[in-house]
PDB file of C-alpha atoms and ligand atoms in Angstrom:
ATOM      1  CA  MET A   1      47.311 -15.810 -70.015  1.00 77.00           C
ATOM      2  CA  ARG A   2      43.869 -15.509 -68.426  1.00 94.00           C
ATOM      3  CA  LYS A   3      41.057 -17.696 -69.710  1.00 95.00           C
ATOM      4  CA  LYS A   4      38.028 -15.887 -71.151  1.00 97.00           C
ATOM      5  CA  MET A   5      34.576 -16.520 -69.652  1.00 98.00           C
ATOM      6  CA  VAL A   6      31.071 -15.890 -70.893  1.00 98.00           C
ATOM      7  CA  ALA A   7      28.311 -16.128 -68.291  1.00 98.00           C
ATOM      8  CA  GLY A   8      24.558 -15.906 -68.880  1.00 98.00           C
ATOM      9  CA  ASN A   9      22.429 -14.356 -66.135  1.00 98.00           C
ATOM     10  CA  TRP A  10      18.874 -15.459 -66.847  1.00 98.00           C
ATOM     11  CA  LYS A  11      17.487 -13.475 -63.886  1.00 98.00           C
ATOM     12  CA  MET A  12      13.780 -14.111 -63.125  1.00 98.00           C
ATOM     13  CA  CYS A  13      13.094 -15.220 -66.697  1.00 97.00           C
ATOM     14  CA  GLY A  14      11.955 -18.369 -68.464  1.00 95.00           C
ATOM     15  CA  SER A  15       9.401 -21.118 -68.149  1.00 96.00           C
ATOM     16  CA  ARG A  16      10.062 -24.831 -67.790  1.00 95.00           C
ATOM     17  CA  CYS A  17       9.446 -25.203 -71.500  1.00 95.00           C
ATOM     18  CA  ASN A  18      11.649 -22.435 -72.874  1.00 95.00           C
ATOM     19  CA  VAL A  19      14.458 -23.035 -70.383  1.00 97.00           C
ATOM     20  CA  ASP A  20      14.515 -26.621 -71.589  1.00 96.00           C
ATOM     21  CA  ALA A  21      14.769 -25.479 -75.226  1.00 97.00           C
ATOM     22  CA  LEU A  22      17.360 -22.779 -74.485  1.00 98.00           C
ATOM     23  CA  ALA A  23      19.632 -25.098 -72.485  1.00 98.00           C
ATOM     24  CA  ASP A  24      19.343 -27.741 -75.170  1.00 98.00           C
ATOM     25  CA  ALA A  25      20.302 -25.235 -77.896  1.00 98.00           C
ATOM     26  CA  ILE A  26      23.293 -24.077 -75.816  1.00 98.00           C
ATOM     27  CA  LYS A  27      24.336 -27.688 -75.290  1.00 97.00           C
ATOM     28  CA  LYS A  28      24.210 -28.378 -79.045  1.00 97.00           C
ATOM     29  CA  GLY A  29      25.798 -25.051 -79.976  1.00 96.00           C
ATOM     30  CA  THR A  30      28.790 -25.473 -77.659  1.00 96.00           C
ATOM     31  CA  LYS A  31      29.498 -29.114 -78.568  1.00 93.00           C
ATOM     32  CA  SER A  32      32.357 -28.230 -80.898  1.00 90.00           C
ATOM     33  CA  PHE A  33      33.776 -25.511 -78.610  1.00 90.00           C
ATOM     34  CA  SER A  34      37.222 -25.996 -77.098  1.00 84.00           C
ATOM     35  CA  THR A  35      37.925 -25.672 -73.400  1.00 88.00           C
ATOM     36  CA  LYS A  36      39.743 -22.404 -74.096  1.00 90.00           C
ATOM     37  CA  ILE A  37      36.824 -20.469 -72.618  1.00 96.00           C
ATOM     38  CA  ASP A  38      34.574 -21.027 -69.615  1.00 97.00           C
ATOM     39  CA  ILE A  39      30.821 -20.851 -70.146  1.00 98.00           C
ATOM     40  CA  VAL A  40      28.489 -20.511 -67.161  1.00 98.00           C
ATOM     41  CA  ILE A  41      24.704 -20.230 -66.943  1.00 98.00           C
ATOM     42  CA  PHE A  42      22.819 -18.704 -64.014  1.00 98.00           C
ATOM     43  CA  PRO A  43      19.196 -19.890 -64.236  1.00 98.00           C
ATOM     44  CA  SER A  44      16.476 -19.268 -61.678  1.00 98.00           C
ATOM     45  CA  PHE A  45      16.628 -21.668 -58.712  1.00 98.00           C
ATOM     46  CA  VAL A  46      13.545 -23.590 -59.817  1.00 98.00           C
ATOM     47  CA  HIS A  47      15.212 -24.458 -63.113  1.00 98.00           C
ATOM     48  CA  LEU A  48      18.463 -25.793 -61.637  1.00 98.00           C
ATOM     49  CA  GLN A  49      17.410 -29.425 -61.774  1.00 98.00           C
ATOM     50  CA  LEU A  50      16.413 -29.057 -65.418  1.00 97.00           C
ATOM     51  CA  ILE A  51      19.742 -27.390 -66.220  1.00 98.00           C
ATOM     52  CA  GLU A  52      21.674 -30.096 -64.413  1.00 98.00           C
ATOM     53  CA  ASN A  53      19.879 -32.808 -66.393  1.00 98.00           C
ATOM     54  CA  ILE A  54      20.629 -31.121 -69.713  1.00 98.00           C
ATOM     55  CA  LEU A  55      24.096 -29.674 -69.168  1.00 98.00           C
ATOM     56  CA  VAL A  56      25.752 -32.447 -67.166  1.00 97.00           C
ATOM     57  CA  ASP A  57      28.857 -33.727 -68.993  1.00 95.00           C
ATOM     58  CA  THR A  58      29.042 -30.678 -71.274  1.00 96.00           C
ATOM     59  CA  LEU A  59      31.515 -27.792 -71.315  1.00 95.00           C
ATOM     60  CA  VAL A  60      28.899 -25.546 -69.744  1.00 98.00           C
ATOM     61  CA  SER A  61      28.823 -24.996 -65.973  1.00 98.00           C
ATOM     62  CA  TRP A  62      25.991 -23.431 -63.986  1.00 98.00           C
ATOM     63  CA  GLY A  63      25.406 -21.555 -60.778  1.00 98.00           C
ATOM     64  CA  GLY A  64      22.881 -19.850 -58.503  1.00 98.00           C
ATOM     65  CA  GLN A  65      21.925 -16.196 -58.770  1.00 98.00           C
ATOM     66  CA  ASN A  66      22.051 -15.713 -55.004  1.00 98.00           C
ATOM     67  CA  LEU A  67      22.584 -17.558 -51.730  1.00 98.00           C
ATOM     68  CA  TYR A  68      22.062 -16.942 -48.042  1.00 98.00           C
ATOM     69  CA  LEU A  69      24.382 -17.520 -45.101  1.00 98.00           C
ATOM     70  CA  GLY A  70      24.775 -20.905 -43.427  1.00 96.00           C
ATOM     71  CA  ALA A  71      23.767 -24.370 -44.566  1.00 98.00           C
ATOM     72  CA  GLN A  72      20.137 -24.509 -43.465  1.00 97.00           C
ATOM     73  CA  GLY A  73      17.723 -22.992 -41.009  1.00 97.00           C
ATOM     74  CA  ALA A  74      14.653 -20.871 -40.501  1.00 98.00           C
ATOM     75  CA  PHE A  75      15.172 -18.432 -43.396  1.00 98.00           C
ATOM     76  CA  THR A  76      11.953 -18.632 -45.388  1.00 98.00           C
ATOM     77  CA  GLY A  77      12.471 -18.016 -49.071  1.00 97.00           C
ATOM     78  CA  GLU A  78      16.248 -18.387 -49.033  1.00 98.00           C
ATOM     79  CA  ILE A  79      18.647 -20.879 -50.645  1.00 98.00           C
ATOM     80  CA  SER A  80      21.938 -22.066 -49.137  1.00 98.00           C
ATOM     81  CA  GLY A  81      25.350 -22.863 -50.586  1.00 98.00           C
ATOM     82  CA  PRO A  82      25.065 -26.629 -49.940  1.00 98.00           C
ATOM     83  CA  MET A  83      21.665 -26.636 -51.718  1.00 98.00           C
ATOM     84  CA  LEU A  84      23.302 -25.124 -54.785  1.00 98.00           C
ATOM     85  CA  VAL A  85      26.181 -27.602 -54.618  1.00 98.00           C
ATOM     86  CA  ASP A  86      23.608 -30.404 -54.401  1.00 98.00           C
ATOM     87  CA  TYR A  87      22.352 -29.376 -57.846  1.00 98.00           C
ATOM     88  CA  GLY A  88      25.801 -29.311 -59.406  1.00 98.00           C
ATOM     89  CA  CYS A  89      26.397 -25.559 -59.115  1.00 98.00           C
ATOM     90  CA  GLN A  90      30.018 -24.470 -59.240  1.00 98.00           C
ATOM     91  CA  TYR A  91      29.368 -20.724 -59.177  1.00 98.00           C
ATOM     92  CA  VAL A  92      27.112 -18.202 -57.487  1.00 99.00           C
ATOM     93  CA  LEU A  93      26.429 -14.532 -58.232  1.00 98.00           C
ATOM     94  CA  VAL A  94      27.046 -12.263 -55.262  1.00 98.00           C
ATOM     95  CA  GLY A  95      26.240  -8.563 -55.026  1.00 98.00           C
ATOM     96  CA  HIS A  96      24.412  -8.123 -58.316  1.00 98.00           C
ATOM     97  CA  SER A  97      23.182  -4.514 -58.488  1.00 98.00           C
ATOM     98  CA  GLU A  98      19.574  -5.749 -58.573  1.00 97.00           C
ATOM     99  CA  ARG A  99      20.224  -7.414 -55.194  1.00 98.00           C
ATOM    100  CA  ARG A 100      21.985  -4.312 -53.863  1.00 98.00           C
ATOM    101  CA  ILE A 101      19.354  -1.839 -55.050  1.00 97.00           C
ATOM    102  CA  ILE A 102      15.989  -3.658 -55.124  1.00 98.00           C
ATOM    103  CA  PHE A 103      16.631  -5.991 -52.185  1.00 98.00           C
ATOM    104  CA  HIS A 104      18.796  -3.570 -50.175  1.00 98.00           C
ATOM    105  CA  GLU A 105      21.739  -5.931 -49.728  1.00 98.00           C
ATOM    106  CA  ASP A 106      24.484  -3.906 -48.084  1.00 98.00           C
ATOM    107  CA  LEU A 107      28.279  -4.165 -48.215  1.00 98.00           C
ATOM    108  CA  LYS A 108      28.393  -6.262 -45.037  1.00 98.00           C
ATOM    109  CA  LEU A 109      25.851  -8.836 -46.189  1.00 98.00           C
ATOM    110  CA  ILE A 110      27.454  -9.125 -49.618  1.00 98.00           C
ATOM    111  CA  ALA A 111      30.881  -9.694 -48.082  1.00 98.00           C
ATOM    112  CA  ALA A 112      29.377 -12.377 -45.811  1.00 98.00           C
ATOM    113  CA  LYS A 113      27.696 -14.066 -48.799  1.00 98.00           C
ATOM    114  CA  PHE A 114      31.002 -14.044 -50.706  1.00 98.00           C
ATOM    115  CA  LYS A 115      32.759 -15.725 -47.778  1.00 98.00           C
ATOM    116  CA  THR A 116      29.923 -18.236 -47.337  1.00 98.00           C
ATOM    117  CA  ALA A 117      30.055 -19.215 -51.011  1.00 98.00           C
ATOM    118  CA  LEU A 118      33.746 -20.070 -50.702  1.00 98.00           C
ATOM    119  CA  GLU A 119      33.205 -22.004 -47.494  1.00 98.00           C
ATOM    120  CA  TYR A 120      30.876 -24.342 -49.374  1.00 98.00           C
ATOM    121  CA  GLY A 121      33.164 -24.708 -52.389  1.00 98.00           C
ATOM    122  CA  LEU A 122      31.282 -22.349 -54.705  1.00 98.00           C
ATOM    123  CA  LYS A 123      33.097 -19.788 -56.842  1.00 98.00           C
ATOM    124  CA  PRO A 124      31.544 -16.383 -56.180  1.00 98.00           C
ATOM    125  CA  VAL A 125      31.120 -13.988 -59.091  1.00 99.00           C
ATOM    126  CA  LEU A 126      31.275 -10.684 -57.236  1.00 98.00           C
ATOM    127  CA  CYS A 127      29.333  -7.993 -59.111  1.00 98.00           C
ATOM    128  CA  ILE A 128      30.369  -4.390 -58.572  1.00 98.00           C
ATOM    129  CA  GLY A 129      29.603  -1.146 -60.347  1.00 98.00           C
ATOM    130  CA  GLU A 130      28.468   2.443 -60.035  1.00 97.00           C
ATOM    131  CA  THR A 131      25.111   4.087 -60.759  1.00 96.00           C
ATOM    132  CA  LEU A 132      24.736   6.852 -63.328  1.00 94.00           C
ATOM    133  CA  ALA A 133      24.561   9.513 -60.605  1.00 94.00           C
ATOM    134  CA  GLU A 134      27.764   8.175 -59.041  1.00 96.00           C
ATOM    135  CA  ARG A 135      29.538   8.220 -62.417  1.00 95.00           C
ATOM    136  CA  GLU A 136      28.384  11.755 -63.103  1.00 93.00           C
ATOM    137  CA  GLN A 137      29.710  12.840 -59.713  1.00 96.00           C
ATOM    138  CA  GLN A 138      33.076  11.183 -60.531  1.00 97.00           C
ATOM    139  CA  LYS A 139      32.545   8.672 -57.753  1.00 98.00           C
ATOM    140  CA  THR A 140      33.113   5.504 -59.800  1.00 98.00           C
ATOM    141  CA  GLU A 141      36.507   4.694 -58.256  1.00 98.00           C
ATOM    142  CA  LYS A 142      35.264   5.455 -54.750  1.00 98.00           C
ATOM    143  CA  VAL A 143      32.262   3.132 -55.160  1.00 98.00           C
ATOM    144  CA  ILE A 144      34.330   0.324 -56.689  1.00 98.00           C
ATOM    145  CA  THR A 145      36.894   0.680 -53.889  1.00 98.00           C
ATOM    146  CA  GLU A 146      34.216   0.403 -51.179  1.00 98.00           C
ATOM    147  CA  GLN A 147      32.581  -2.585 -52.859  1.00 98.00           C
ATOM    148  CA  LEU A 148      35.902  -4.429 -53.179  1.00 98.00           C
ATOM    149  CA  GLU A 149      37.583  -3.438 -49.923  1.00 98.00           C
ATOM    150  CA  SER A 150      34.575  -4.505 -47.832  1.00 98.00           C
ATOM    151  CA  VAL A 151      34.894  -8.021 -49.239  1.00 98.00           C
ATOM    152  CA  ILE A 152      38.693  -8.111 -48.945  1.00 98.00           C
ATOM    153  CA  GLU A 153      38.427  -6.990 -45.326  1.00 98.00           C
ATOM    154  CA  LEU A 154      36.109  -9.857 -44.380  1.00 98.00           C
ATOM    155  CA  ALA A 155      37.233 -12.683 -46.672  1.00 98.00           C
ATOM    156  CA  GLY A 156      40.915 -11.784 -47.162  1.00 98.00           C
ATOM    157  CA  ILE A 157      42.685 -11.204 -50.459  1.00 98.00           C
ATOM    158  CA  ASP A 158      43.594 -14.897 -50.849  1.00 98.00           C
ATOM    159  CA  ALA A 159      39.888 -15.679 -51.245  1.00 98.00           C
ATOM    160  CA  PHE A 160      40.041 -13.915 -54.603  1.00 98.00           C
ATOM    161  CA  ARG A 161      42.133 -16.773 -55.991  1.00 98.00           C
ATOM    162  CA  HIS A 162      38.839 -18.665 -56.189  1.00 97.00           C
ATOM    163  CA  ALA A 163      36.569 -15.843 -57.297  1.00 98.00           C
ATOM    164  CA  VAL A 164      35.508 -13.955 -60.403  1.00 98.00           C
ATOM    165  CA  ILE A 165      34.728 -10.228 -60.501  1.00 98.00           C
ATOM    166  CA  ALA A 166      32.083  -8.723 -62.779  1.00 98.00           C
ATOM    167  CA  TYR A 167      32.230  -4.985 -63.376  1.00 98.00           C
ATOM    168  CA  GLU A 168      28.670  -3.999 -64.180  1.00 98.00           C
ATOM    169  CA  PRO A 169      27.948  -0.274 -64.381  1.00 97.00           C
ATOM    170  CA  VAL A 170      24.340  -0.018 -63.188  1.00 96.00           C
ATOM    171  CA  TRP A 171      23.508   2.513 -65.905  1.00 94.00           C
ATOM    172  CA  ALA A 172      24.385  -0.043 -68.576  1.00 94.00           C
ATOM    173  CA  ILE A 173      22.334  -2.969 -67.226  1.00 93.00           C
ATOM    174  CA  GLY A 174      19.276  -3.758 -69.292  1.00 86.00           C
ATOM    175  CA  THR A 175      19.320  -0.258 -70.781  1.00 87.00           C
ATOM    176  CA  GLY A 176      20.989  -0.949 -74.115  1.00 81.00           C
ATOM    177  CA  LEU A 177      23.584   1.655 -73.067  1.00 85.00           C
ATOM    178  CA  THR A 178      26.856  -0.272 -73.099  1.00 86.00           C
ATOM    179  CA  ALA A 179      30.010   1.223 -71.656  1.00 90.00           C
ATOM    180  CA  THR A 180      32.446   1.798 -74.502  1.00 96.00           C
ATOM    181  CA  PRO A 181      35.353  -0.656 -74.528  1.00 97.00           C
ATOM    182  CA  GLU A 182      37.591   2.220 -73.364  1.00 97.00           C
ATOM    183  CA  GLN A 183      35.272   3.200 -70.479  1.00 97.00           C
ATOM    184  CA  ALA A 184      35.052  -0.413 -69.326  1.00 98.00           C
ATOM    185  CA  GLN A 185      38.797  -0.991 -69.748  1.00 98.00           C
ATOM    186  CA  GLU A 186      39.554   2.043 -67.595  1.00 98.00           C
ATOM    187  CA  VAL A 187      37.553   0.622 -64.670  1.00 98.00           C
ATOM    188  CA  HIS A 188      38.858  -2.931 -65.173  1.00 98.00           C
ATOM    189  CA  ALA A 189      42.423  -1.601 -65.041  1.00 98.00           C
ATOM    190  CA  PHE A 190      41.526   0.302 -61.868  1.00 98.00           C
ATOM    191  CA  ILE A 191      40.134  -2.889 -60.277  1.00 98.00           C
ATOM    192  CA  ARG A 192      43.320  -4.780 -61.123  1.00 98.00           C
ATOM    193  CA  LYS A 193      45.458  -1.961 -59.730  1.00 98.00           C
ATOM    194  CA  LEU A 194      43.484  -1.963 -56.498  1.00 98.00           C
ATOM    195  CA  LEU A 195      43.863  -5.747 -56.116  1.00 98.00           C
ATOM    196  CA  ALA A 196      47.569  -5.485 -56.963  1.00 98.00           C
ATOM    197  CA  LYS A 197      48.106  -3.338 -53.880  1.00 98.00           C
ATOM    198  CA  HIS A 198      47.033  -6.384 -51.851  1.00 98.00           C
ATOM    199  CA  HIS A 199      48.456  -9.152 -54.027  1.00 98.00           C
ATOM    200  CA  PRO A 200      50.023  -8.587 -57.479  1.00 97.00           C
ATOM    201  CA  ASP A 201      49.736 -12.227 -58.503  1.00 97.00           C
ATOM    202  CA  ILE A 202      45.997 -12.419 -57.769  1.00 98.00           C
ATOM    203  CA  ALA A 203      45.436  -9.108 -59.572  1.00 98.00           C
ATOM    204  CA  ASN A 204      47.139 -10.542 -62.609  1.00 97.00           C
ATOM    205  CA  THR A 205      45.330 -13.858 -62.729  1.00 97.00           C
ATOM    206  CA  ILE A 206      41.774 -13.054 -61.617  1.00 98.00           C
ATOM    207  CA  CYS A 207      39.046 -13.129 -64.264  1.00 98.00           C
ATOM    208  CA  ILE A 208      37.258  -9.762 -64.515  1.00 98.00           C
ATOM    209  CA  LEU A 209      34.072  -9.812 -66.596  1.00 98.00           C
ATOM    210  CA  TYR A 210      32.251  -6.825 -68.025  1.00 97.00           C
ATOM    211  CA  GLY A 211      28.450  -6.761 -67.753  1.00 97.00           C
ATOM    212  CA  GLY A 212      25.889  -4.267 -68.992  1.00 96.00           C
ATOM    213  CA  SER A 213      24.122  -4.707 -72.334  1.00 95.00           C
ATOM    214  CA  VAL A 214      26.751  -7.043 -73.801  1.00 96.00           C
ATOM    215  CA  LYS A 215      25.430  -8.133 -77.204  1.00 96.00           C
ATOM    216  CA  ALA A 216      26.708 -10.130 -80.151  1.00 97.00           C
ATOM    217  CA  ASP A 217      27.658  -6.924 -81.954  1.00 96.00           C
ATOM    218  CA  ASN A 218      29.604  -5.217 -79.167  1.00 96.00           C
ATOM    219  CA  ALA A 219      31.285  -8.232 -77.529  1.00 97.00           C
ATOM    220  CA  ALA A 220      34.302  -8.285 -79.860  1.00 97.00           C
ATOM    221  CA  GLY A 221      35.289  -4.702 -79.027  1.00 97.00           C
ATOM    222  CA  LEU A 222      34.912  -5.263 -75.290  1.00 97.00           C
ATOM    223  CA  PHE A 223      36.703  -8.624 -75.234  1.00 97.00           C
ATOM    224  CA  ALA A 224      39.655  -7.141 -77.164  1.00 97.00           C
ATOM    225  CA  MET A 225      40.517  -4.917 -74.190  1.00 97.00           C
ATOM    226  CA  PRO A 226      43.535  -6.106 -72.195  1.00 97.00           C
ATOM    227  CA  ASP A 227      41.804  -6.220 -68.801  1.00 98.00           C
ATOM    228  CA  ILE A 228      38.374  -7.504 -69.917  1.00 98.00           C
ATOM    229  CA  ASP A 229      38.258 -11.280 -69.588  1.00 98.00           C
ATOM    230  CA  GLY A 230      34.734 -11.879 -70.882  1.00 98.00           C
ATOM    231  CA  GLY A 231      31.153 -10.933 -70.153  1.00 98.00           C
ATOM    232  CA  LEU A 232      28.260 -11.390 -67.753  1.00 98.00           C
ATOM    233  CA  VAL A 233      25.323 -11.266 -70.125  1.00 98.00           C
ATOM    234  CA  GLY A 234      21.692 -10.695 -69.184  1.00 97.00           C
ATOM    235  CA  GLY A 235      19.182 -10.012 -71.970  1.00 96.00           C
ATOM    236  CA  ALA A 236      21.302 -11.412 -74.805  1.00 97.00           C
ATOM    237  CA  SER A 237      21.805 -14.698 -72.936  1.00 98.00           C
ATOM    238  CA  LEU A 238      18.085 -15.503 -73.180  1.00 98.00           C
ATOM    239  CA  GLU A 239      18.406 -16.342 -76.857  1.00 98.00           C
ATOM    240  CA  ALA A 240      20.709 -19.177 -77.875  1.00 98.00           C
ATOM    241  CA  LYS A 241      21.760 -17.476 -81.105  1.00 98.00           C
ATOM    242  CA  SER A 242      23.011 -14.271 -79.494  1.00 98.00           C
ATOM    243  CA  PHE A 243      24.531 -16.041 -76.484  1.00 98.00           C
ATOM    244  CA  LEU A 244      26.449 -18.466 -78.721  1.00 98.00           C
ATOM    245  CA  ALA A 245      27.624 -15.586 -80.931  1.00 98.00           C
ATOM    246  CA  ILE A 246      29.034 -13.857 -77.822  1.00 98.00           C
ATOM    247  CA  CYS A 247      30.765 -17.115 -76.811  1.00 98.00           C
ATOM    248  CA  GLU A 248      32.264 -17.325 -80.301  1.00 96.00           C
ATOM    249  CA  ASN A 249      33.670 -13.821 -79.914  1.00 96.00           C
ATOM    250  CA  ALA A 250      35.373 -14.924 -76.699  1.00 97.00           C
ATOM    251  CA  LEU A 251      36.664 -18.068 -78.398  1.00 95.00           C
ATOM    252  CA  GLU A 252      38.168 -16.035 -81.232  1.00 92.00           C
ATOM    253  CA  LYS A 253      40.003 -13.858 -78.732  1.00 89.00           C
ATOM    254  CA  ALA A 254      41.190 -16.942 -76.855  1.00 84.00           C
ATOM    255  CA  ALA A 255      42.388 -18.539 -80.089  1.00 68.00           C
ATOM    256  CA  GLY A 256      44.109 -15.322 -81.157  1.00 62.00           C
ATOM    257  CA  SER A 257      46.001 -15.140 -77.884  1.00 54.00           C
ATOM    258  CA  VAL A 258      47.959 -18.390 -78.180  1.00 41.00           C
TER     259      VAL A 258
HETATM  260  P1  PGA B   1      22.100  -7.030 -69.411  1.00 54.79           P
HETATM  261  O1  PGA B   1      22.280  -7.595 -67.919  1.00 54.79           O
HETATM  262  O2  PGA B   1      23.078  -7.767 -70.285  1.00 54.79           O
HETATM  263  O3  PGA B   1      20.662  -7.333 -69.778  1.00 54.79           O
HETATM  264  O4  PGA B   1      22.390  -5.584 -69.373  1.00 54.79           O
HETATM  265  C1  PGA B   1      23.547  -7.857 -67.371  1.00 54.79           C
HETATM  266  C2  PGA B   1      23.441  -8.277 -65.930  1.00 54.79           C
HETATM  267  O5  PGA B   1      22.583  -7.751 -65.212  1.00 54.79           O
HETATM  268  O6  PGA B   1      24.189  -9.159 -65.463  1.00 54.79           O
END
């Protein structure tokens, strides 16, 4: 049985003061939670130290929203894997659609970042998903295949033993337009089928999150789907109440599965 995960992507949001309050509320709110689910927070880089101070020795893990290749060097503005590890990160987001679209990260760079993350002991959360135009042109499976195969080609299928996948349809991110549980399930099943062609065991055990306007009131329906193992949550993770409610939905599903 796969473990459920709820991850909060705080993007370029928060101040020192409200990140402190939000992390503290998450710490208090998850105190009584069991280890049946994984909870991960992705704050901005400048807030990592604060997060480490507050969330150390709790059930909540944290990670970086991005990384660059190598350990250090003349790459102004970039952050490396070892720097993230230094601040207690266990995870890193790779290939988020905002990185692909706004910052023009291509398939090759994303695959290299995925491989780099693993080399430094970080668990990459590989984000994949189609735009609205691609969905309307029935290109969803083609896009997902390209995004996955480019990483498998460089890093090898075995690397996925230590990775998480997040299916995030671009048209659902920050728009309030959530994929229906059935729409999301269809793509999650496709992702698992594609991985199974390379390695059935990895396909079966890998955690595949759904992301795109996950909220407290739609999480239960999404998390009930057989191939949806939790959520990567943006907007609703910026408020402790809604984030904790989403975690509780995942916990209920985890409890119901034993
Ligand atoms: P959203 O963001 O929940 O605000 O749609 C999800 C994401 O970008 O990871």
